[in-house]
Amino acid sequence: MPRNKNLISESLLRAVPLAVAGLVWLQAGAVAQQFTMKLATVTINDPNFESIKDFKARIEPATQGRIKAELYPAAQLGGIPRLIDGIQLGTIEWFSTPPSFLKGVDSRFQLIESPGVFESPRHAHKTITDPDFREPWRKAGVAKGVKAVSLWMYGGSSYASTTPIRALNDFKGKKFRVLATKLETGLMSRVGAAGIPIDFAEVLPALQQRIVDGVRSNIIVMGGSKYYSVTKFVTVTNDSYIPIVAFVSTAWLNKLPQDLRDTVEKLGRDMEDDMFKVAQEFDARVEKLWTENGAEVIKLSAADQGKLMEHARAVTEEYIASQSDLQDMFKLMVATAAKHKG
């Protein structure tokens, strides 16, 4: 018996270091399982840039460093087409942008920017973040490799121009850079202008070279990119509202353990209302930024604004009626918007 006891003791003594070593190896493996998340935008000095900083501040502590976020604003990883390709291929993990740029991935992504649908930025934000609309809409591109994890309203549309747009007739004969949707080009056509799609990174050179006479975008993002250095007039119309959507690569997302995948999606949702507040704070002071830099901020007369909104609603209704693949989601958006009016 004593000999057997000694054999058992010796076996245990040999086993303990092995078990400890195995535990250390497992712990080391867990610590080493770190995932890099490149967060890309084409803008800087604006709420979209703030949004990737905000997400980095949330995701790293929430995952105890298992996800490391890297920030790439101002098209550092390339222009919009390259960033969209990167998201689909999984070489870029996050791209936040107005969703119309991804209409080639799924045509339903352009719907949120439909002219004439929303009454105000708050109305638009409440609609797109309502789960009844948010959940089906954000999954529209999953089959093509992208998933929306965060939606928030950036602000209304404005027209920065090299000559003033003081009345609806002033649009006639002008060329405006747009986001490449039929909704935008259709609206430009209605007011006698031409809508020309140009990558965001190439807009300032296009203005300097007079390839276009102006830009249809948001006054905040144009101010952050110093468009007032080239265009000394900006006409605020709010004929549509421009959201920002953070798209994440499903190829990357599917590589994550389930807990990290859930955390990415939860934190994307959690930041939406906060980022809308940031956008509203920017909006409250952006006109001053333009005027301090020698530009004039213009508003249309009530009559011309009313006519512009009529054109906007007509363009949207006609386009949606011609696109059977958009109608169900558009009806859902309009029904959701009706809940949040007033």
XYZ file of C-alpha atoms in Angstrom:
342
model
C 0.000 0.000 0.000
C 2.638 2.619 0.856
C 4.335 1.954 -2.511
C 1.010 2.472 -4.335
C 0.414 5.680 -2.405
C 3.825 6.932 -3.428
C 3.104 6.100 -7.065
C -0.191 8.015 -6.890
C 1.512 10.982 -5.240
C 4.248 11.017 -7.853
C 1.655 10.899 -10.634
C -0.238 13.792 -9.109
C 2.932 15.807 -8.728
C 3.711 15.269 -12.400
C 0.140 16.089 -13.445
C -0.180 19.360 -11.524
C 2.525 21.265 -13.443
C 1.061 20.011 -16.700
C -2.416 21.205 -15.704
C -1.066 24.558 -14.617
C 0.864 24.889 -17.853
C -2.261 24.050 -19.828
C -4.267 26.675 -17.945
C -1.608 29.299 -18.560
C -1.567 28.388 -22.270
C -5.340 28.728 -22.497
C -5.290 32.078 -20.711
C -2.496 33.320 -22.963
C -4.468 32.222 -26.002
C -7.516 34.108 -24.792
C -5.513 37.282 -24.196
C -3.885 36.975 -27.619
C -7.256 36.764 -29.360
C -7.409 40.437 -30.258
C -9.324 41.782 -33.249
C -8.462 44.980 -35.106
C -11.350 47.186 -36.210
C -10.549 49.905 -38.736
C -13.145 52.688 -38.522
C -13.266 54.713 -41.731
C -14.975 57.909 -42.896
C -14.378 60.264 -45.809
C -15.065 63.325 -43.643
C -13.263 65.046 -40.780
C -14.033 67.799 -38.251
C -17.711 66.856 -38.263
C -20.185 64.635 -36.350
C -19.255 61.595 -38.438
C -15.629 61.912 -37.345
C -16.884 62.318 -33.771
C -18.875 59.107 -34.179
C -15.850 56.913 -34.861
C -14.027 58.482 -31.922
C -17.090 57.789 -29.770
C -17.295 54.145 -30.861
C -13.590 53.588 -30.178
C -14.105 55.001 -26.665
C -16.945 52.523 -26.139
C -15.716 49.320 -27.779
C -12.205 49.049 -26.333
C -13.165 49.152 -22.635
C -16.361 47.153 -23.230
C -14.326 44.302 -24.745
C -11.363 44.752 -22.364
C -9.092 45.386 -25.312
C -10.099 42.304 -27.288
C -11.222 44.680 -30.036
C -8.701 47.403 -30.870
C -10.159 50.282 -32.889
C -8.103 52.316 -35.364
C -9.426 55.614 -36.770
C -9.122 56.542 -40.447
C -11.021 59.767 -41.241
C -10.707 62.017 -44.316
C -10.593 59.150 -46.853
C -7.233 57.906 -45.552
C -8.157 54.379 -46.670
C -9.416 55.544 -50.055
C -12.481 57.064 -51.660
C -16.033 55.856 -51.228
C -15.973 53.063 -53.881
C -12.817 51.609 -52.364
C -14.246 51.756 -48.847
C -17.418 49.992 -49.950
C -15.337 47.266 -51.613
C -13.262 46.960 -48.456
C -16.351 46.452 -46.288
C -17.699 43.759 -48.608
C -14.337 41.987 -48.819
C -13.637 42.266 -45.093
C -10.444 44.328 -45.428
C -12.166 47.284 -43.737
C -14.335 46.581 -40.730
C -16.431 49.770 -40.370
C -17.430 52.515 -42.798
C -19.814 55.258 -41.673
C -21.428 57.263 -44.462
C -24.711 58.470 -45.917
C -26.266 55.155 -46.973
C -27.184 56.233 -50.506
C -23.599 55.566 -51.506
C -24.354 51.867 -50.991
C -27.418 51.783 -53.223
C -25.443 49.512 -55.559
C -25.157 47.000 -52.723
C -28.880 47.177 -51.987
C -31.233 49.719 -53.559
C -33.191 50.073 -50.296
C -30.256 51.859 -48.692
C -31.181 55.076 -50.542
C -34.687 55.302 -49.080
C -33.869 57.207 -45.884
C -32.696 60.185 -47.958
C -35.913 60.406 -49.996
C -36.765 64.112 -50.488
C -39.923 65.491 -48.940
C -40.620 62.670 -46.439
C -39.544 64.098 -43.055
C -40.583 67.286 -41.259
C -37.419 67.885 -39.234
C -34.138 66.236 -38.209
C -35.784 64.950 -35.008
C -38.719 63.485 -36.936
C -36.283 61.755 -39.299
C -34.109 60.452 -36.456
C -37.038 59.025 -34.512
C -38.295 57.282 -37.634
C -35.067 55.599 -38.699
C -34.183 54.457 -35.165
C -37.641 53.046 -34.460
C -37.138 49.246 -34.248
C -40.131 48.674 -36.541
C -38.166 50.262 -39.388
C -34.577 50.005 -38.156
C -34.378 46.244 -37.831
C -35.556 45.183 -41.312
C -33.801 48.089 -43.055
C -30.393 47.601 -41.463
C -30.230 43.944 -42.539
C -30.903 44.714 -46.196
C -27.271 44.297 -47.286
C -26.304 41.244 -45.233
C -26.380 38.940 -48.257
C -23.890 41.308 -49.951
C -21.477 41.421 -47.020
C -22.517 44.567 -45.123
C -24.635 45.089 -42.030
C -25.768 48.412 -40.577
C -25.064 48.618 -36.855
C -25.726 52.308 -36.169
C -28.185 54.794 -37.721
C -28.581 58.444 -36.794
C -29.683 61.630 -38.488
C -26.905 63.993 -39.473
C -28.933 66.944 -40.787
C -30.790 68.575 -43.646
C -29.711 69.286 -47.204
C -28.088 72.526 -48.323
C -26.565 73.835 -51.527
C -23.092 75.373 -51.444
C -22.468 77.322 -54.643
C -20.030 79.626 -56.374
C -22.881 82.015 -57.258
C -25.860 82.668 -54.953
C -29.038 80.549 -55.011
C -31.537 83.063 -53.627
C -34.611 81.860 -55.534
C -35.805 78.651 -57.143
C -35.060 80.043 -60.615
C -31.397 80.439 -59.672
C -30.960 76.647 -59.917
C -31.593 76.736 -63.677
C -28.620 75.802 -65.803
C -26.394 75.009 -62.799
C -24.469 71.767 -62.195
C -24.549 70.359 -58.645
C -22.614 67.470 -57.216
C -25.029 64.878 -55.776
C -24.841 61.450 -54.125
C -25.640 59.467 -57.288
C -29.260 58.502 -56.615
C -32.117 58.963 -59.070
C -33.965 60.768 -56.269
C -31.329 63.503 -56.178
C -30.736 63.750 -59.905
C -34.522 63.802 -60.380
C -34.904 66.710 -57.970
C -32.119 68.633 -59.701
C -33.834 68.078 -63.021
C -37.136 69.373 -61.598
C -35.569 72.703 -60.703
C -33.693 73.014 -64.006
C -30.269 71.947 -62.769
C -28.055 68.934 -63.493
C -27.044 66.486 -60.766
C -23.531 65.106 -61.236
C -22.233 62.262 -58.993
C -18.672 62.919 -57.796
C -16.701 61.103 -55.093
C -16.482 63.191 -51.913
C -12.674 63.296 -52.032
C -12.833 64.905 -55.484
C -15.482 67.553 -54.806
C -13.219 70.473 -53.853
C -11.041 70.090 -56.981
C -14.222 69.846 -59.075
C -15.423 73.140 -57.591
C -12.036 74.818 -58.064
C -11.919 73.710 -61.696
C -15.572 74.764 -62.237
C -16.583 71.242 -63.265
C -19.605 71.864 -61.042
C -21.207 75.096 -59.840
C -22.099 73.782 -56.431
C -22.675 70.859 -54.088
C -25.841 69.372 -52.646
C -24.883 68.066 -49.223
C -25.160 69.135 -45.590
C -23.928 72.484 -44.320
C -22.060 70.831 -41.419
C -20.022 68.360 -43.462
C -19.254 71.041 -46.053
C -18.165 73.427 -43.312
C -15.947 70.761 -41.728
C -14.237 70.283 -45.090
C -13.875 74.071 -45.575
C -16.013 74.337 -48.695
C -16.453 78.008 -47.799
C -12.933 78.540 -49.126
C -14.294 77.908 -52.648
C -18.056 78.445 -52.405
C -19.021 81.745 -50.799
C -22.755 80.995 -50.726
C -24.746 78.250 -49.022
C -28.528 77.937 -49.352
C -30.202 75.934 -46.566
C -33.315 74.123 -47.831
C -33.800 70.900 -45.801
C -35.656 69.356 -48.744
C -34.348 66.018 -47.496
C -32.488 64.783 -44.427
C -29.153 63.022 -44.627
C -28.403 60.200 -42.188
C -25.154 58.552 -41.231
C -25.081 54.776 -41.121
C -22.196 52.716 -39.768
C -21.802 49.656 -41.968
C -19.779 46.735 -40.641
C -18.262 43.942 -42.708
C -20.180 40.712 -42.145
C -17.046 38.755 -43.159
C -15.285 40.307 -40.160
C -18.307 40.235 -37.881
C -18.763 36.506 -38.425
C -15.175 35.836 -37.333
C -15.858 37.284 -33.885
C -16.911 35.204 -30.910
C -20.626 35.636 -30.245
C -20.104 37.893 -27.218
C -17.969 40.348 -29.218
C -20.408 40.274 -32.130
C -23.243 41.144 -29.766
C -21.185 43.937 -28.197
C -20.430 45.572 -31.556
C -24.122 45.634 -32.461
C -25.278 46.761 -29.011
C -22.804 49.635 -28.795
C -23.694 50.721 -32.329
C -27.315 51.000 -31.222
C -26.425 52.667 -27.919
C -24.587 55.549 -29.595
C -27.392 56.588 -31.973
C -29.223 59.119 -29.795
C -25.946 60.535 -28.481
C -24.635 61.106 -31.997
C -27.880 62.801 -33.032
C -27.346 65.244 -30.148
C -23.782 65.865 -31.342
C -25.075 66.587 -34.856
C -27.646 69.025 -33.466
C -24.919 70.822 -31.478
C -22.822 71.177 -34.639
C -25.864 72.429 -36.538
C -26.540 75.131 -33.936
C -23.199 76.809 -34.618
C -22.411 75.914 -38.220
C -23.951 78.988 -39.872
C -21.656 81.169 -37.782
C -18.680 79.139 -39.048
C -19.621 79.930 -42.650
C -20.252 83.630 -42.074
C -17.034 84.030 -40.069
C -15.192 82.660 -43.083
C -16.699 85.158 -45.498
C -19.630 83.139 -46.837
C -23.310 84.079 -46.985
C -25.996 81.774 -45.582
C -29.213 82.036 -47.610
C -32.811 80.875 -47.070
C -35.393 80.709 -49.841
C -38.602 82.700 -49.601
C -41.585 80.842 -48.118
C -43.158 80.586 -51.577
C -40.040 79.148 -53.212
C -39.402 76.810 -50.290
C -42.957 75.516 -50.649
C -42.475 74.919 -54.387
C -39.190 73.120 -53.762
C -40.874 70.788 -51.268
C -43.645 70.066 -53.772
C -40.999 69.099 -56.322
C -39.247 66.954 -53.711
C -42.369 65.000 -52.786
C -43.343 64.526 -56.449
C -39.891 63.173 -57.366
C -39.981 60.699 -54.493
C -43.503 59.469 -55.249
C -42.779 59.020 -58.962
C -39.507 57.217 -58.398
C -40.825 54.841 -55.732
C -43.854 54.034 -57.909
C -41.480 52.886 -60.662
C -39.361 50.644 -58.399
C -41.176 47.545 -57.182
C -38.196 46.424 -55.064
C -38.395 49.612 -52.971
C -42.109 49.856 -52.340
C -42.533 47.590 -49.300
C -39.656 49.193 -47.391
C -40.767 52.685 -48.404
C -44.307 52.004 -47.145
C -42.838 50.765 -43.875
C -40.754 53.948 -43.560
C -43.725 56.212 -44.274
C -45.922 54.312 -41.793
C -43.189 54.558 -39.150
C -42.757 58.287 -39.895
C -46.504 58.826 -39.360
C -46.127 57.560 -35.771
C -43.534 60.242 -34.989
C -45.077 63.332 -36.574
C -45.586 66.455 -34.474
